[in-house]
Amino acid sequence: MAPLNRIIIDTDPGVDDVLAMLLAFAAKPEELEILLISVTYGNVEVQSCLRNVVALFHVIEKEREWRKARGQLEGFEAMISSKPIVAIGADHPLEDEILMADYFHGIDGLAGVHTSHPHLSPSDAWKTLFQPSAASTSTGKVAEAHESSSPTASFTASQAPAHKEILRLLKENPRDSITIVCVGPLTNVALAAAEDPETFLRVKEVVVMGGAIDVEGNITPVAEFNTYADAVATARVFALTSPNPSSTMPPLPLKLSTLNPYPRQLSRPLKLTLFPLDVTTPHTLQRSQVSAKLDPLIRDGSPLAEWTSAFVHKTLDKMESLTRKQADPGLELHDPLTIWYMLTRSAPSWMLAPKAPEDIRIETAGQWTRGMHIIDRRNRKKGGVSQQVKSPGAVDISDPMDSLTIATAYDDDDAPGDNGGWLSLVKGNRINRIISSPGEAVFGKYLLERVFG
């Protein structure tokens, strides 16, 4: 019997992305099935991101061998039972110039770990696995492209673009059986949605780490990195949550004219759950926790503890150089929080914003506000009638339209003084925003225990 949580992880592996994947891979097979690692640019360029994914599998294999030799449980059953596909995706945003966070994550995305610990990095032989063969290039068949296996037992290398693998998996599996967890720029997901919107809408839920609502951004005063890196892609994905996607679609520049517009009528809206900085930032992994857990394992010879400790401590050093010195600095666990949600989503302490779903829109054209998440804070009624809102409570991914009253008449025109249709019942996005988790103080310890035992 397949697990309830079948996921695709769309990622630009830097430090917290790798911690998120470690948490997913360390799950039990009945908790998670990881179908695909969809790799995109972001923290560093896409080939470095791909290298980090392959290195992660490589180090976990070494770790399992080390544990087996010591007579321990080897762990990482979800990874072994899933044998995820790994596919390369976009290497640049839909519209803007590429933006990278190598100033923070290091030139390789993992604080230089490939240089400082070459004995834990894979050889370059893996690169040929992702190069399309002459047969697959001539036939153009996506189904054949993912069949070549890697020399590792841990993953299957795909020669198809990541967004096509996303669509293939959604098409070949039952509707509402796959969740896409997005912890990087949304370019791959936007490409999949543009190519085949109805197949894309077979997804159960899209879980997005991104944005800043009531807190400052981490790349500009108002924008979070993942959104800022491809604001147009984020806006296009968010638009699919709307009963009228065209009402929030970004203007289409000439060079993007090859992207398909969404059909006027879609079978249903997208279910999207957002993890902005407001909820992710307070979840931290303290330096003292890392040292207490990993130092004894390093002394005993754990490859994974050595590798993880290297880039986590280097990243904490970088944080201290950029901010005021703290007694016990913490690494913010933005991306891992989405995996914790997938593992514990039924817990009542996962709380949505009081007025969920919210009309959250993405600024794509502002000189200083690109990537900003915008909410209408005016005290005005929608559609001339009161809006029904849910009390804060456990996550519910039912139809995003269920929480709105049905007006007696729908009006496509904007209300007076409401340019953009913010007060309309048939315009605007419908985003479920997470505001609370099972516990900020316990997550760092939980992650370390799940991964390292």
PDB file of C-alpha atoms in Angstrom, residues 23 31 340 343-344 442-451:
ATOM      1  CA  LEU A  23      14.718  14.935   6.914  1.00  0.00           C
ATOM      2  CA  GLU A  31       5.465   8.195   6.112  1.00  0.00           C
ATOM      3  CA  TRP A 340       8.054  18.580   8.915  1.00  0.00           C
ATOM      4  CA  LEU A 343       5.391  14.321   8.127  1.00  0.00           C
ATOM      5  CA  THR A 344       2.986  15.761  10.710  1.00  0.00           C
ATOM      6  CA  VAL A 442      11.594  21.599  19.446  1.00  0.00           C
ATOM      7  CA  PHE A 443      12.141  21.477  15.689  1.00  0.00           C
ATOM      8  CA  GLY A 444      15.940  21.671  15.637  1.00  0.00           C
ATOM      9  CA  LYS A 445      16.256  18.759  18.045  1.00  0.00           C
ATOM     10  CA  TYR A 446      13.564  16.836  16.151  1.00  0.00           C
ATOM     11  CA  LEU A 447      15.459  17.213  12.874  1.00  0.00           C
ATOM     12  CA  LEU A 448      18.757  16.043  14.359  1.00  0.00           C
ATOM     13  CA  GLU A 449      17.134  13.057  16.039  1.00  0.00           C
ATOM     14  CA  ARG A 450      15.274  11.981  12.904  1.00  0.00           C
ATOM     15  CA  VAL A 451      18.385  12.208  10.713  1.00  0.00           C
TER      16      VAL A 451
END
